[in-house]
Short mmCIF file of N, CA and C in Angstrom, two decimals:
data_model
loop_
_atom_site.label_atom_id
_atom_site.label_comp_id
_atom_site.label_asym_id
_atom_site.label_seq_id
_atom_site.Cartn_x
_atom_site.Cartn_y
_atom_site.Cartn_z
N SER A 703 3.38 -6.13 12.25
CA SER A 703 2.23 -6.10 11.62
C SER A 703 2.06 -7.72 11.06
N ARG A 704 0.98 -7.83 10.52
CA ARG A 704 1.08 -9.64 10.14
C ARG A 704 2.25 -9.77 9.05
N LEU A 705 2.44 -8.96 8.42
CA LEU A 705 3.09 -9.64 7.09
C LEU A 705 4.85 -9.79 7.90
N ILE A 706 5.29 -8.79 9.01
CA ILE A 706 6.74 -8.60 9.71
C ILE A 706 6.51 -9.92 10.85
N ASP A 707 5.37 -10.11 11.21
CA ASP A 707 4.59 -12.12 11.92
C ASP A 707 5.66 -13.61 10.84
N VAL A 708 5.09 -13.06 10.04
CA VAL A 708 5.33 -14.56 9.24
C VAL A 708 6.93 -14.51 8.50
N LEU A 709 7.35 -13.11 8.31
CA LEU A 709 8.82 -13.42 8.20
C LEU A 709 9.61 -13.68 9.15
N LYS A 710 8.96 -12.85 10.65
CA LYS A 710 10.07 -13.91 11.84
C LYS A 710 9.84 -14.79 12.52
N GLU A 711 8.32 -15.47 12.19
CA GLU A 711 8.12 -16.90 11.95
C GLU A 711 9.00 -18.08 10.68
N LYS A 712 9.39 -17.32 10.34
CA LYS A 712 10.34 -18.12 9.54
C LYS A 712 9.66 -18.52 8.06
N HIS A 713 8.55 -17.94 7.96
CA HIS A 713 7.77 -18.68 6.68
C HIS A 713 7.93 -17.73 5.45
N ILE A 714 7.63 -18.59 4.26
CA ILE A 714 7.18 -17.88 2.79
C ILE A 714 6.84 -17.18 2.51
N LEU A 715 6.82 -15.70 2.23
CA LEU A 715 6.30 -14.49 1.66
C LEU A 715 6.13 -14.03 0.35
N ALA A 716 5.06 -14.38 -0.34
CA ALA A 716 5.29 -14.25 -1.39
C ALA A 716 4.10 -13.02 -1.80
N LEU A 717 4.89 -11.83 -2.37
CA LEU A 717 4.30 -10.59 -2.60
C LEU A 717 4.14 -10.16 -4.27
N LEU A 718 2.92 -10.34 -5.02
CA LEU A 718 3.07 -9.13 -6.45
C LEU A 718 3.47 -8.27 -6.39
N PHE A 719 4.24 -7.27 -6.69
CA PHE A 719 4.13 -6.01 -7.19
C PHE A 719 4.32 -4.96 -8.23
N ASP A 720 3.41 -5.92 -9.04
CA ASP A 720 3.45 -5.03 -10.70
C ASP A 720 2.10 -4.14 -10.56
N GLN A 721 1.43 -3.57 -10.06
CA GLN A 721 0.42 -3.22 -9.47
C GLN A 721 0.13 -1.96 -9.90
N HIS A 722 -0.45 -1.18 -9.73
CA HIS A 722 -0.57 0.42 -9.54
C HIS A 722 -0.23 1.00 -8.35
N ALA A 723 0.25 1.57 -7.78
CA ALA A 723 0.25 1.43 -6.12
C ALA A 723 -0.43 3.08 -5.91
N HIS A 724 -1.39 3.00 -5.33
CA HIS A 724 -2.08 4.22 -5.26
C HIS A 724 -1.66 4.87 -3.86
N THR A 725 -1.07 4.28 -3.17
CA THR A 725 -0.43 5.07 -1.77
C THR A 725 1.06 3.94 -1.86
N TYR A 726 1.34 4.55 -0.55
CA TYR A 726 2.61 3.95 0.37
C TYR A 726 3.26 3.62 -1.23
N ALA A 727 4.02 4.39 -2.08
CA ALA A 727 5.05 3.45 -3.09
C ALA A 727 5.72 5.01 -3.65
N GLU A 728 6.94 4.71 -4.17
CA GLU A 728 7.62 5.24 -5.02
C GLU A 728 7.63 5.44 -6.47
N THR A 729 7.69 6.36 -6.72
CA THR A 729 7.76 6.21 -8.43
C THR A 729 8.79 5.51 -8.98
N ILE A 730 8.82 4.51 -9.57
CA ILE A 730 10.35 4.27 -10.17
C ILE A 730 9.81 3.99 -11.44
N ASP A 731 10.93 4.09 -12.80
CA ASP A 731 11.04 4.41 -14.03
C ASP A 731 10.48 2.18 -13.92
N PHE A 732 9.29 2.30 -14.79
CA PHE A 732 9.35 0.91 -15.70
C PHE A 732 9.04 0.29 -17.43
N PHE A 733 9.51 0.13 -17.73
CA PHE A 733 9.93 0.28 -19.67
C PHE A 733 10.08 1.94 -19.81
N GLY A 734 10.86 2.95 -18.85
CA GLY A 734 11.09 3.90 -19.21
C GLY A 734 10.20 4.75 -18.88
N HIS A 735 9.35 4.51 -18.27
CA HIS A 735 8.32 5.30 -17.43
C HIS A 735 7.90 5.68 -16.37
N PRO A 736 7.39 6.12 -15.82
CA PRO A 736 7.60 6.84 -14.20
C PRO A 736 6.37 6.12 -13.49
N ALA A 737 6.36 5.08 -12.59
CA ALA A 737 5.26 4.42 -12.40
C ALA A 737 5.49 3.80 -10.96
N GLN A 738 3.94 4.09 -10.35
CA GLN A 738 3.88 3.74 -8.85
C GLN A 738 4.40 2.48 -8.67
N THR A 739 5.88 2.15 -7.68
CA THR A 739 6.00 0.98 -7.15
C THR A 739 5.59 0.92 -5.65
N HIS A 740 4.83 -0.43 -5.35
CA HIS A 740 4.58 -0.65 -3.93
C HIS A 740 5.96 -0.21 -3.49
N LYS A 741 5.97 -0.10 -2.33
CA LYS A 741 7.62 0.40 -1.50
C LYS A 741 7.32 -1.18 -0.25
N THR A 742 6.42 -1.99 0.01
CA THR A 742 6.33 -2.80 0.70
C THR A 742 7.63 -4.00 1.08
N ILE A 743 7.44 -4.73 -0.37
CA ILE A 743 8.98 -5.49 -0.05
C ILE A 743 10.07 -5.09 0.16
N ALA A 744 10.75 -3.80 -0.37
CA ALA A 744 11.75 -3.08 0.05
C ALA A 744 11.80 -2.88 1.15
N LEU A 745 10.85 -1.95 2.22
CA LEU A 745 10.70 -1.81 3.49
C LEU A 745 10.04 -3.08 4.47
N LEU A 746 10.17 -4.56 4.19
CA LEU A 746 10.25 -5.37 4.39
C LEU A 746 11.43 -6.06 4.61
N HIS A 747 12.13 -5.59 3.94
CA HIS A 747 14.04 -6.26 3.46
C HIS A 747 13.97 -5.58 4.91
N LEU A 748 14.17 -3.99 4.42
CA LEU A 748 15.40 -3.43 5.55
C LEU A 748 14.68 -3.36 7.08
N VAL A 749 13.70 -3.94 6.90
CA VAL A 749 13.31 -3.91 8.34
C VAL A 749 13.72 -5.11 9.17
N THR A 750 13.25 -6.31 8.18
CA THR A 750 13.51 -7.63 9.19
C THR A 750 14.61 -8.48 8.31
N LYS A 751 15.43 -7.60 7.46
CA LYS A 751 16.98 -8.65 7.09
C LYS A 751 16.72 -9.81 6.09
N THR A 752 15.53 -9.91 6.04
CA THR A 752 14.58 -10.75 5.22
C THR A 752 15.19 -11.11 3.75
N PRO A 753 15.94 -12.37 3.17
CA PRO A 753 16.45 -11.80 1.63
C PRO A 753 15.24 -11.98 0.95
N VAL A 754 15.12 -11.14 -0.60
CA VAL A 754 14.42 -11.03 -1.31
C VAL A 754 14.67 -12.40 -2.36
N CYS A 755 13.33 -12.77 -2.91
CA CYS A 755 13.86 -13.63 -4.30
C CYS A 755 12.95 -13.15 -4.95
N TYR A 756 13.26 -12.55 -6.10
CA TYR A 756 12.72 -13.08 -7.43
C TYR A 756 12.27 -13.83 -8.00
N ALA A 757 10.94 -14.07 -8.78
CA ALA A 757 10.83 -15.47 -9.33
C ALA A 757 10.02 -15.51 -10.29
N GLU A 758 10.00 -16.09 -11.35
CA GLU A 758 9.01 -15.94 -12.85
C GLU A 758 8.97 -17.55 -12.85
N CYS A 759 7.96 -17.41 -13.88
CA CYS A 759 7.53 -18.95 -14.23
C CYS A 759 6.84 -18.68 -15.77
N ILE A 760 7.78 -19.08 -16.68
CA ILE A 760 7.09 -18.77 -18.63
C ILE A 760 6.79 -20.58 -18.79
N GLN A 761 5.94 -20.13 -19.50
CA GLN A 761 5.17 -21.96 -20.11
C GLN A 761 5.91 -21.89 -21.30
N THR A 762 6.58 -23.46 -21.07
CA THR A 762 7.39 -23.71 -22.57
C THR A 762 6.78 -24.42 -23.57
N GLY A 763 5.50 -25.12 -23.31
CA GLY A 763 5.17 -25.48 -24.04
C GLY A 763 3.29 -26.31 -23.02
N PRO A 764 2.76 -27.58 -24.10
CA PRO A 764 1.65 -27.50 -22.74
C PRO A 764 1.64 -28.25 -21.81
N ARG A 765 0.94 -27.33 -20.56
CA ARG A 765 1.48 -28.15 -19.65
C ARG A 765 2.82 -28.36 -18.88
N GLN A 766 3.90 -27.03 -19.46
CA GLN A 766 4.79 -27.22 -19.07
C GLN A 766 5.55 -25.74 -18.73
N PHE A 767 6.23 -25.68 -17.51
CA PHE A 767 6.73 -24.53 -17.07
C PHE A 767 7.81 -24.49 -16.68
N GLU A 768 8.58 -23.52 -17.11
CA GLU A 768 9.88 -22.96 -16.41
C GLU A 768 9.64 -22.22 -15.52
N ILE A 769 10.04 -22.65 -14.17
CA ILE A 769 10.41 -21.59 -12.80
C ILE A 769 11.57 -21.36 -12.70
N SER A 770 11.72 -20.37 -12.36
CA SER A 770 13.06 -19.36 -12.16
C SER A 770 13.46 -18.83 -11.21
N ALA A 771 14.61 -18.56 -10.19
CA ALA A 771 14.73 -17.52 -9.43
C ALA A 771 15.74 -17.22 -9.44
N SER A 772 15.79 -15.69 -8.85
CA SER A 772 17.11 -15.05 -9.02
C SER A 772 18.05 -15.17 -7.86
N PRO A 773 19.25 -15.31 -7.64
CA PRO A 773 20.22 -15.22 -6.40
C PRO A 773 19.28 -14.45 -5.28
N LEU A 774 19.56 -14.95 -4.21
CA LEU A 774 18.91 -14.04 -3.11
C LEU A 774 19.22 -12.45 -3.10
N ILE A 775 18.46 -11.36 -2.75
CA ILE A 775 18.90 -10.24 -2.47
C ILE A 775 19.05 -9.53 -1.52
N ARG A 776 19.86 -9.44 -1.01
CA ARG A 776 20.48 -8.63 0.41
C ARG A 776 21.33 -7.36 0.29
N HIS A 777 20.26 -6.42 0.31
CA HIS A 777 20.64 -4.85 0.78
C HIS A 777 21.45 -3.91 1.52
N GLU A 778 22.29 -3.78 1.67
CA GLU A 778 22.81 -3.29 2.53
C GLU A 778 22.68 -2.48 3.16
N PRO A 779 22.10 -1.48 4.06
CA PRO A 779 21.50 -0.38 4.33
C PRO A 779 22.53 0.15 4.49
N THR A 780 22.39 1.79 3.55
CA THR A 780 23.56 3.07 3.43
C THR A 780 22.93 4.25 4.38
N GLY A 781 22.06 3.73 5.43
CA GLY A 781 21.55 5.01 6.24
C GLY A 781 20.67 6.11 5.33
N ASN A 782 20.24 5.82 4.17
CA ASN A 782 19.14 6.67 3.45
C ASN A 782 18.29 5.99 3.06
N LYS A 783 17.48 6.04 4.51
CA LYS A 783 15.83 4.66 3.67
C LYS A 783 15.73 4.59 2.42
N ARG A 784 14.93 6.25 1.80
CA ARG A 784 14.69 6.39 1.19
C ARG A 784 14.98 5.77 -0.19
N GLU A 785 16.37 6.43 -0.43
CA GLU A 785 17.63 5.87 -1.44
C GLU A 785 17.40 4.20 -1.50
N ASP A 786 17.46 3.55 0.12
CA ASP A 786 17.50 2.30 -0.48
C ASP A 786 16.57 1.76 -0.78
N VAL A 787 14.98 2.52 -0.08
CA VAL A 787 13.95 1.85 -0.97
C VAL A 787 13.68 2.14 -2.61
N ARG A 788 14.19 2.89 -2.85
CA ARG A 788 14.43 3.21 -4.23
C ARG A 788 15.24 2.07 -5.45
N THR A 789 16.63 1.90 -4.31
CA THR A 789 17.58 1.25 -4.84
C THR A 789 16.84 -0.66 -5.46
N ILE A 790 15.84 -1.11 -3.97
CA ILE A 790 15.59 -2.55 -3.99
C ILE A 790 14.32 -2.00 -5.54
N LEU A 791 13.52 -1.27 -5.88
CA LEU A 791 12.40 -1.31 -6.01
C LEU A 791 13.02 -0.84 -7.33
N LYS A 792 13.73 -0.76 -7.98
CA LYS A 792 14.44 -0.59 -9.36
C LYS A 792 15.14 -1.76 -9.74
N LEU A 793 15.66 -2.37 -8.59
CA LEU A 793 16.49 -3.44 -9.27
C LEU A 793 15.19 -4.43 -9.84
N LEU A 794 14.00 -4.56 -8.58
CA LEU A 794 12.96 -5.48 -8.78
C LEU A 794 12.31 -5.33 -10.27
N ASN A 795 11.70 -3.60 -10.67
CA ASN A 795 11.46 -3.54 -11.69
C ASN A 795 12.13 -4.15 -12.97
N GLN A 796 13.69 -3.82 -13.17
CA GLN A 796 14.52 -4.25 -14.07
C GLN A 796 13.92 -5.98 -13.92
N MET A 797 14.48 -6.53 -13.41
CA MET A 797 13.94 -7.97 -12.82
C MET A 797 12.57 -8.25 -13.97
N LEU A 798 11.22 -7.96 -13.74
CA LEU A 798 10.00 -7.77 -14.40
C LEU A 798 10.38 -7.62 -15.54
N GLU A 799 10.74 -6.35 -15.86
CA GLU A 799 10.68 -6.07 -17.40
C GLU A 799 11.61 -7.01 -18.12
N THR A 800 12.39 -7.88 -17.69
CA THR A 800 13.64 -9.05 -18.34
C THR A 800 12.90 -9.72 -18.37
N SER A 801 11.79 -10.50 -17.60
CA SER A 801 10.46 -11.21 -17.49
C SER A 801 9.67 -11.33 -18.65
N ILE A 802 9.32 -10.09 -18.69
CA ILE A 802 8.48 -10.14 -19.64
C ILE A 802 9.18 -9.57 -21.12
N ARG A 803 9.86 -9.28 -21.46
CA ARG A 803 10.77 -9.07 -22.44
C ARG A 803 10.78 -11.17 -23.25
N LYS A 804 11.33 -11.53 -22.17
CA LYS A 804 11.36 -12.96 -22.41
C LYS A 804 10.20 -13.53 -22.81
N ALA A 805 8.57 -13.63 -22.57
CA ALA A 805 7.40 -14.24 -23.40
C ALA A 805 6.68 -12.84 -22.69
N PRO A 806 6.75 -11.61 -23.79
CA PRO A 806 5.59 -10.67 -23.28
C PRO A 806 3.91 -11.16 -23.86
N GLU A 807 3.71 -12.19 -24.56
CA GLU A 807 2.83 -12.57 -24.66
C GLU A 807 1.75 -13.40 -23.62
N GLN A 808 2.94 -13.86 -22.59
CA GLN A 808 2.27 -14.86 -21.00
C GLN A 808 2.27 -13.87 -20.45
N TYR A 809 2.51 -12.44 -20.22
CA TYR A 809 2.25 -11.29 -19.43
C TYR A 809 0.45 -11.38 -19.45
N LEU A 810 0.09 -11.45 -18.21
CA LEU A 810 -0.88 -10.74 -18.09
C LEU A 810 -1.23 -9.14 -17.69
N TRP A 811 -1.53 -8.68 -18.58
CA TRP A 811 -1.35 -7.29 -18.00
C TRP A 811 -2.76 -6.50 -18.20
N ALA A 812 -3.81 -6.22 -17.43
CA ALA A 812 -5.25 -6.49 -17.00
C ALA A 812 -5.61 -5.01 -16.22
N HIS A 813 -4.17 -4.04 -16.26
CA HIS A 813 -4.48 -3.09 -15.56
C HIS A 813 -3.57 -1.97 -15.95
N ARG A 814 -4.23 -1.15 -15.38
CA ARG A 814 -2.68 0.48 -16.20
C ARG A 814 -1.72 0.18 -15.15
N ARG A 815 -0.46 -0.01 -15.40
CA ARG A 815 0.15 0.45 -14.50
C ARG A 815 0.88 2.10 -14.88
N TRP A 816 0.77 2.61 -15.84
CA TRP A 816 1.18 4.33 -15.63
C TRP A 816 -0.41 5.25 -15.91
N ARG A 817 -0.41 5.67 -14.72
CA ARG A 817 -1.68 6.78 -14.90
C ARG A 817 -1.12 8.00 -15.16
N ASP A 818 -2.26 8.99 -15.35
CA ASP A 818 -1.92 10.30 -16.31
C ASP A 818 -2.05 10.90 -15.04
#
């Protein structure tokens, strides 16, 4: 796939994962509710062994922003691919929840993450 090629060429790849995933997803808790979460980031990490870095940007004043990044995430595969994917996605959803709690008024939530 093109995404794997990008990583093999040592480029940086940024992916947004907070949208409702119709397919190719795992159901992972998000703010205490089950939510379809895209598997792409976790699968790319497991296949290519490319570390994952979670980043956030919070506005601190007029035209002032604080950008921060997590330490690199390097998940060691256990042999259970589905559980490895779920572990990575749980961690990413928890990091996103923490970011949203810091400045909930700045989170653009123009979609329905939870579907009945």
